[in-house]
């Protein structure tokens, strides 16, 4: 019988957010009930549950054939997941349409955001549906448990928003394939704002200007933005890491498909490329029930009256026009542009 790998002590300090800031955030983010923490020297932001779970996530055992997608939220993650899964599974569109993306490509740490009180509310609201109750239990079960139970002869596809410093060390030790996608922070902020309003597990109730202030200060899950992207950029020269820009995907998806196909040793044929481009067009993607989170809506995790999970795909990249949330607020736009310039100067590298 093989000896279990010894547990690694979690290497970073986890601190509660300042009480006054915490109280303000709880007023505007109704999905969290216990408060928030910040982790390590970069002060990565998480719900309070992370304090108890950090070591378990950190000790999750990656396998050498795992494929990981790592991003700041709302950086083209879902789009990239679908693309990667199809390339690595011989363009099996039939399976992709029949099985939810969340099942094919599990989100490692999503259960951190299902507060026990919110879970209890969801269970009560869905008490008459055995399928809904089972689904709620599944999505609130830690990803390190669910993924470990996948048979070793079955390749795992794993989504995470953890920055490189918080990934399980075994991901890099075992040279797992990692695809990182970065996106213009203003577009990330706009899309993340709508996601925070949409998901009941976040439940943001404020306006965009307030939200952007939190975003800029790193007071939203998985932020600060620049710390996250900088860590990925520092690892981008590794042979098992592919660093992509969402804006390049928008402008020339075929080239991105070729890059990913070569990286995963499964480039598509010309006919396969055409099918992929059609399948991944935003018009088709928004209507694809296997990727648009309708299963979350069915159990009440998505708030009604908000923008959908798959939105417009971002600003008009060809004209470089800012999205309405910034264009309608010149002062906020100036603040955002100055913040970006300041961070770009500090980073001394063209991250976006």
Short mmCIF file of C-alpha atoms in Angstrom, two decimals:
data_model
loop_
_atom_site.label_atom_id
_atom_site.label_comp_id
_atom_site.label_asym_id
_atom_site.label_seq_id
_atom_site.Cartn_x
_atom_site.Cartn_y
_atom_site.Cartn_z
CA UNK A 1 0.00 0.00 0.00
CA UNK A 2 1.43 3.37 -1.09
CA UNK A 3 2.19 5.88 1.61
CA UNK A 4 0.11 9.04 1.54
CA UNK A 5 1.97 12.15 0.51
CA UNK A 6 2.66 14.28 3.61
CA UNK A 7 0.57 17.41 3.97
CA UNK A 8 2.26 20.72 3.20
CA UNK A 9 1.74 23.49 5.71
CA UNK A 10 -0.06 26.45 4.13
CA UNK A 11 2.72 29.03 3.75
CA UNK A 12 0.83 32.33 3.95
CA UNK A 13 -0.78 34.33 6.72
CA UNK A 14 -4.57 34.69 6.50
CA UNK A 15 -5.94 37.87 8.12
CA UNK A 16 -9.47 39.07 8.66
CA UNK A 17 -10.36 42.18 6.68
CA UNK A 18 -10.40 45.38 8.74
CA UNK A 19 -13.67 45.35 10.76
CA UNK A 20 -14.99 48.65 9.36
CA UNK A 21 -14.29 47.61 5.75
CA UNK A 22 -15.71 44.18 6.44
CA UNK A 23 -18.97 45.66 7.78
CA UNK A 24 -19.29 47.87 4.70
CA UNK A 25 -18.67 44.97 2.32
CA UNK A 26 -21.24 42.77 4.07
CA UNK A 27 -23.77 45.55 3.56
CA UNK A 28 -23.28 45.44 -0.21
CA UNK A 29 -22.41 41.78 -0.81
CA UNK A 30 -25.41 39.88 0.53
CA UNK A 31 -24.16 36.41 -0.44
CA UNK A 32 -21.45 36.33 2.21
CA UNK A 33 -22.57 36.27 5.84
CA UNK A 34 -19.39 35.63 7.87
CA UNK A 35 -17.02 38.22 6.41
CA UNK A 36 -13.83 38.26 4.38
CA UNK A 37 -10.13 37.52 4.67
CA UNK A 38 -6.95 38.57 2.89
CA UNK A 39 -4.12 36.15 2.17
CA UNK A 40 -0.36 36.50 1.98
CA UNK A 41 1.76 39.51 1.07
CA UNK A 42 -0.42 40.33 -1.96
CA UNK A 43 -3.54 40.25 0.27
CA UNK A 44 -5.64 38.05 -2.00
CA UNK A 45 -9.29 38.42 -1.06
CA UNK A 46 -11.63 35.53 -0.15
CA UNK A 47 -14.75 34.77 1.89
CA UNK A 48 -14.12 33.73 5.46
CA UNK A 49 -14.51 30.03 4.68
CA UNK A 50 -11.10 30.08 2.97
CA UNK A 51 -9.39 30.36 6.36
CA UNK A 52 -10.54 26.86 7.30
CA UNK A 53 -10.06 25.36 3.82
CA UNK A 54 -6.80 26.91 2.58
CA UNK A 55 -4.53 24.03 3.57
CA UNK A 56 -6.81 21.41 2.02
CA UNK A 57 -6.95 23.24 -1.30
CA UNK A 58 -3.20 23.83 -1.19
CA UNK A 59 -2.61 20.09 -0.68
CA UNK A 60 -4.87 18.95 -3.50
CA UNK A 61 -2.85 16.45 -5.52
CA UNK A 62 -2.59 17.39 -9.19
CA UNK A 63 -1.94 14.73 -11.82
CA UNK A 64 0.57 15.18 -14.61
CA UNK A 65 -2.10 14.93 -17.32
CA UNK A 66 -4.44 17.50 -15.72
CA UNK A 67 -5.30 20.55 -17.79
CA UNK A 68 -5.79 23.70 -15.73
CA UNK A 69 -7.35 26.98 -16.82
CA UNK A 70 -6.29 29.82 -14.53
CA UNK A 71 -7.69 33.34 -14.82
CA UNK A 72 -8.87 36.41 -13.01
CA UNK A 73 -12.69 36.03 -13.15
CA UNK A 74 -14.39 37.27 -16.31
CA UNK A 75 -11.34 37.01 -18.53
CA UNK A 76 -12.85 34.67 -21.11
CA UNK A 77 -12.65 31.67 -18.78
CA UNK A 78 -15.81 29.85 -19.87
CA UNK A 79 -15.10 30.42 -23.55
CA UNK A 80 -11.58 29.03 -23.11
CA UNK A 81 -12.85 26.05 -21.10
CA UNK A 82 -15.20 24.98 -23.87
CA UNK A 83 -12.49 25.43 -26.49
CA UNK A 84 -9.89 23.47 -24.51
CA UNK A 85 -12.26 20.62 -23.62
CA UNK A 86 -13.29 20.16 -27.24
CA UNK A 87 -9.71 20.21 -28.56
CA UNK A 88 -8.58 17.68 -25.94
CA UNK A 89 -11.57 15.42 -26.57
CA UNK A 90 -11.38 14.98 -30.34
CA UNK A 91 -14.00 17.69 -30.99
CA UNK A 92 -16.74 15.62 -29.39
CA UNK A 93 -19.49 18.19 -29.87
CA UNK A 94 -22.18 15.63 -29.03
CA UNK A 95 -20.75 15.08 -25.54
CA UNK A 96 -20.16 18.80 -25.11
CA UNK A 97 -23.82 19.49 -25.82
CA UNK A 98 -25.10 16.67 -23.61
CA UNK A 99 -22.94 17.31 -20.52
CA UNK A 100 -22.73 20.56 -18.60
CA UNK A 101 -19.42 22.37 -18.82
CA UNK A 102 -19.40 22.58 -15.02
CA UNK A 103 -19.39 18.76 -14.96
CA UNK A 104 -16.80 18.35 -17.71
CA UNK A 105 -14.55 21.10 -16.37
CA UNK A 106 -15.12 21.47 -12.57
CA UNK A 107 -14.49 24.77 -10.80
CA UNK A 108 -12.08 23.81 -8.02
CA UNK A 109 -12.92 26.41 -5.35
CA UNK A 110 -16.52 27.45 -6.10
CA UNK A 111 -17.78 25.82 -2.85
CA UNK A 112 -15.86 28.47 -0.87
CA UNK A 113 -18.53 30.92 -2.01
CA UNK A 114 -21.56 28.89 -0.96
CA UNK A 115 -22.06 30.14 2.58
CA UNK A 116 -23.81 27.64 4.86
CA UNK A 117 -26.76 30.00 5.39
CA UNK A 118 -27.21 30.53 1.66
CA UNK A 119 -26.99 26.79 1.09
CA UNK A 120 -29.69 26.22 3.72
CA UNK A 121 -31.92 28.79 2.00
CA UNK A 122 -31.41 27.11 -1.37
CA UNK A 123 -32.16 23.66 0.06
CA UNK A 124 -35.36 24.94 1.63
CA UNK A 125 -36.49 26.61 -1.59
CA UNK A 126 -35.81 23.44 -3.60
CA UNK A 127 -37.11 20.91 -1.07
CA UNK A 128 -39.65 19.44 -3.50
CA UNK A 129 -37.07 18.55 -6.17
CA UNK A 130 -34.69 15.67 -5.45
CA UNK A 131 -32.60 16.57 -8.51
CA UNK A 132 -32.21 20.17 -7.37
CA UNK A 133 -31.24 19.11 -3.85
CA UNK A 134 -28.62 16.74 -5.26
CA UNK A 135 -27.23 19.51 -7.48
CA UNK A 136 -26.97 21.96 -4.56
CA UNK A 137 -25.09 19.35 -2.51
CA UNK A 138 -22.77 18.70 -5.45
CA UNK A 139 -21.80 22.33 -6.07
CA UNK A 140 -21.25 23.00 -2.37
CA UNK A 141 -18.92 20.01 -1.96
CA UNK A 142 -15.21 20.99 -1.92
CA UNK A 143 -13.58 20.61 -5.31
CA UNK A 144 -10.57 18.85 -3.81
CA UNK A 145 -12.93 16.00 -2.84
CA UNK A 146 -14.93 15.80 -6.06
CA UNK A 147 -11.89 15.94 -8.34
CA UNK A 148 -9.94 13.37 -6.32
CA UNK A 149 -12.71 10.84 -6.96
CA UNK A 150 -12.34 11.08 -10.74
CA UNK A 151 -10.66 7.80 -11.83
CA UNK A 152 -6.95 8.07 -12.55
CA UNK A 153 -7.46 6.81 -16.12
CA UNK A 154 -9.77 9.75 -16.85
CA UNK A 155 -8.14 13.08 -17.71
CA UNK A 156 -9.19 15.94 -15.47
CA UNK A 157 -10.01 19.45 -16.65
CA UNK A 158 -9.87 21.98 -13.82
CA UNK A 159 -10.94 25.61 -13.68
CA UNK A 160 -9.57 27.89 -10.98
CA UNK A 161 -9.20 31.58 -10.27
CA UNK A 162 -6.47 30.99 -7.68
CA UNK A 163 -3.32 33.00 -8.46
CA UNK A 164 -0.15 30.99 -9.06
CA UNK A 165 1.04 31.45 -5.46
CA UNK A 166 -2.13 29.81 -4.10
CA UNK A 167 -2.27 26.93 -6.58
CA UNK A 168 -1.47 23.52 -5.09
CA UNK A 169 2.33 23.14 -5.43
CA UNK A 170 1.76 19.79 -7.15
CA UNK A 171 0.37 21.62 -10.22
CA UNK A 172 3.80 23.00 -11.07
CA UNK A 173 5.74 20.07 -9.61
CA UNK A 174 3.88 17.64 -11.88
CA UNK A 175 4.14 19.99 -14.88
CA UNK A 176 0.41 20.09 -15.51
CA UNK A 177 -0.65 22.00 -18.60
CA UNK A 178 -1.75 25.47 -17.49
CA UNK A 179 -3.55 27.94 -19.75
CA UNK A 180 -3.73 31.45 -18.35
CA UNK A 181 -5.90 34.12 -19.97
CA UNK A 182 -5.56 37.80 -19.13
CA UNK A 183 -7.95 40.60 -20.10
CA UNK A 184 -8.03 44.41 -19.96
CA UNK A 185 -8.85 45.28 -16.31
CA UNK A 186 -11.57 47.78 -17.22
CA UNK A 187 -13.44 45.09 -19.16
CA UNK A 188 -12.86 42.59 -16.36
CA UNK A 189 -14.29 45.07 -13.85
CA UNK A 190 -17.44 45.69 -15.90
CA UNK A 191 -18.09 41.99 -16.48
CA UNK A 192 -17.25 41.08 -12.88
CA UNK A 193 -19.65 43.76 -11.63
CA UNK A 194 -22.52 42.12 -13.50
CA UNK A 195 -21.46 38.67 -12.29
CA UNK A 196 -21.44 39.91 -8.69
CA UNK A 197 -25.00 41.15 -9.19
CA UNK A 198 -26.10 37.97 -10.95
CA UNK A 199 -24.80 35.33 -8.53
CA UNK A 200 -26.69 35.11 -5.26
CA UNK A 201 -23.53 33.73 -3.66
CA UNK A 202 -22.07 37.24 -4.20
CA UNK A 203 -25.29 39.27 -4.16
CA UNK A 204 -23.81 42.71 -4.85
CA UNK A 205 -26.42 45.47 -4.49
CA UNK A 206 -24.43 48.66 -5.10
CA UNK A 207 -23.72 50.65 -8.26
CA UNK A 208 -20.79 50.29 -10.64
CA UNK A 209 -18.79 53.25 -9.36
CA UNK A 210 -18.74 51.81 -5.84
CA UNK A 211 -17.94 48.37 -7.22
CA UNK A 212 -14.98 49.66 -9.23
CA UNK A 213 -13.56 51.25 -6.09
CA UNK A 214 -13.63 47.83 -4.43
CA UNK A 215 -12.15 46.24 -7.55
CA UNK A 216 -9.32 48.77 -7.66
CA UNK A 217 -8.52 48.13 -3.98
CA UNK A 218 -8.56 44.35 -4.41
CA UNK A 219 -11.69 43.97 -2.29
CA UNK A 220 -13.40 41.27 -4.32
CA UNK A 221 -12.63 37.54 -4.58
CA UNK A 222 -9.31 36.51 -6.15
CA UNK A 223 -8.12 40.12 -6.48
CA UNK A 224 -5.86 42.20 -6.57
CA UNK A 225 -5.94 42.10 -10.36
CA UNK A 226 -2.35 43.16 -11.03
CA UNK A 227 -0.87 40.81 -8.44
CA UNK A 228 -2.72 37.92 -10.08
CA UNK A 229 -1.61 38.75 -13.61
CA UNK A 230 1.95 39.57 -12.55
CA UNK A 231 2.37 36.15 -10.93
CA UNK A 232 1.14 34.44 -14.09
CA UNK A 233 3.44 36.52 -16.26
CA UNK A 234 6.39 35.48 -14.08
CA UNK A 235 5.60 31.83 -14.90
CA UNK A 236 4.75 32.39 -18.57
CA UNK A 237 8.11 31.14 -19.89
CA UNK A 238 7.60 27.66 -18.43
CA UNK A 239 7.07 24.99 -21.09
CA UNK A 240 3.83 23.83 -19.44
CA UNK A 241 2.28 27.33 -19.26
CA UNK A 242 0.49 29.08 -22.11
CA UNK A 243 -0.16 32.79 -21.47
CA UNK A 244 -2.95 34.25 -23.63
CA UNK A 245 -4.66 37.60 -24.08
CA UNK A 246 -8.43 37.64 -24.34
CA UNK A 247 -8.28 40.56 -26.79
CA UNK A 248 -6.21 38.41 -29.19
CA UNK A 249 -8.84 35.68 -28.93
CA UNK A 250 -11.57 38.14 -29.87
CA UNK A 251 -9.67 39.52 -32.86
CA UNK A 252 -8.33 36.22 -34.21
CA UNK A 253 -9.84 33.17 -32.56
CA UNK A 254 -8.45 30.81 -35.20
CA UNK A 255 -4.86 31.71 -34.29
CA UNK A 256 -5.64 31.15 -30.61
CA UNK A 257 -7.18 27.76 -31.39
CA UNK A 258 -4.01 26.83 -33.27
CA UNK A 259 -1.83 27.95 -30.32
CA UNK A 260 -3.86 25.95 -27.81
CA UNK A 261 -4.05 22.94 -30.13
CA UNK A 262 -0.27 22.91 -30.55
CA UNK A 263 0.25 23.42 -26.80
CA UNK A 264 -1.97 20.43 -26.01
CA UNK A 265 -0.66 18.35 -28.93
CA UNK A 266 -4.09 18.14 -30.53
CA UNK A 267 -4.32 20.70 -33.38
CA UNK A 268 -7.64 20.62 -35.24
CA UNK A 269 -8.06 19.84 -38.93
CA UNK A 270 -9.33 22.56 -41.28
CA UNK A 271 -12.85 21.15 -41.02
CA UNK A 272 -12.53 20.93 -37.24
CA UNK A 273 -11.40 24.55 -37.11
CA UNK A 274 -14.49 25.68 -39.00
CA UNK A 275 -16.77 23.74 -36.64
CA UNK A 276 -15.02 25.18 -33.59
CA UNK A 277 -15.26 28.75 -34.86
CA UNK A 278 -18.98 28.31 -35.47
CA UNK A 279 -19.56 26.63 -32.11
CA UNK A 280 -17.64 29.33 -30.22
CA UNK A 281 -19.19 32.36 -31.95
CA UNK A 282 -20.79 34.57 -29.31
CA UNK A 283 -24.21 34.27 -30.92
CA UNK A 284 -24.08 30.48 -30.56
CA UNK A 285 -22.22 30.51 -27.25
CA UNK A 286 -24.83 32.65 -25.48
CA UNK A 287 -27.52 30.17 -26.49
CA UNK A 288 -25.54 27.07 -25.52
CA UNK A 289 -27.35 25.61 -22.51
CA UNK A 290 -24.34 23.52 -21.49
CA UNK A 291 -22.23 26.62 -20.77
CA UNK A 292 -24.64 29.44 -19.85
CA UNK A 293 -25.29 28.38 -16.23
CA UNK A 294 -28.97 27.61 -16.65
CA UNK A 295 -28.49 24.82 -14.09
CA UNK A 296 -27.57 27.50 -11.53
CA UNK A 297 -30.62 29.55 -12.47
CA UNK A 298 -32.87 26.50 -12.05
CA UNK A 299 -32.04 26.19 -8.34
CA UNK A 300 -32.12 29.93 -7.60
CA UNK A 301 -28.38 30.67 -7.45
CA UNK A 302 -28.74 33.30 -10.18
CA UNK A 303 -30.73 36.42 -9.32
CA UNK A 304 -33.54 37.28 -11.71
CA UNK A 305 -33.58 40.55 -13.61
CA UNK A 306 -29.80 40.70 -14.05
CA UNK A 307 -27.57 40.34 -17.13
CA UNK A 308 -26.93 36.76 -18.22
CA UNK A 309 -23.81 34.75 -17.41
CA UNK A 310 -22.54 34.94 -21.01
CA UNK A 311 -22.90 38.60 -21.96
CA UNK A 312 -21.57 40.52 -24.98
CA UNK A 313 -17.94 39.47 -24.94
CA UNK A 314 -16.65 42.93 -24.02
CA UNK A 315 -15.95 46.25 -25.65
CA UNK A 316 -15.60 46.83 -29.36
CA UNK A 317 -11.99 45.74 -29.57
CA UNK A 318 -11.57 46.96 -33.14
CA UNK A 319 -12.43 50.55 -32.24
CA UNK A 320 -11.10 50.29 -28.65
CA UNK A 321 -14.20 52.05 -27.30
CA UNK A 322 -14.68 51.77 -23.57
CA UNK A 323 -17.80 50.10 -22.26
CA UNK A 324 -20.75 52.26 -21.30
CA UNK A 325 -20.06 52.04 -17.55
CA UNK A 326 -16.83 53.99 -18.06
CA UNK A 327 -17.81 56.04 -21.12
CA UNK A 328 -20.76 57.54 -19.20
CA UNK A 329 -18.57 58.48 -16.23
CA UNK A 330 -15.51 60.47 -17.41
CA UNK A 331 -14.18 60.98 -13.88
CA UNK A 332 -14.26 57.24 -13.19
CA UNK A 333 -12.70 56.57 -16.59
CA UNK A 334 -9.85 58.93 -15.78
CA UNK A 335 -9.36 57.25 -12.40
CA UNK A 336 -9.25 53.83 -14.06
CA UNK A 337 -6.82 54.91 -16.75
CA UNK A 338 -4.48 56.50 -14.20
CA UNK A 339 -4.61 53.36 -12.05
CA UNK A 340 -3.76 51.19 -15.06
CA UNK A 341 -0.87 53.44 -16.13
CA UNK A 342 0.53 53.53 -12.60
CA UNK A 343 0.48 49.74 -12.36
CA UNK A 344 1.90 49.27 -15.83
CA UNK A 345 4.79 51.56 -14.90
CA UNK A 346 5.38 49.55 -11.72
CA UNK A 347 5.21 46.22 -13.52
CA UNK A 348 7.68 47.40 -16.22
CA UNK A 349 6.08 44.98 -18.66
CA UNK A 350 3.22 45.02 -21.08
CA UNK A 351 0.74 42.77 -19.28
CA UNK A 352 -2.29 43.87 -21.29
#
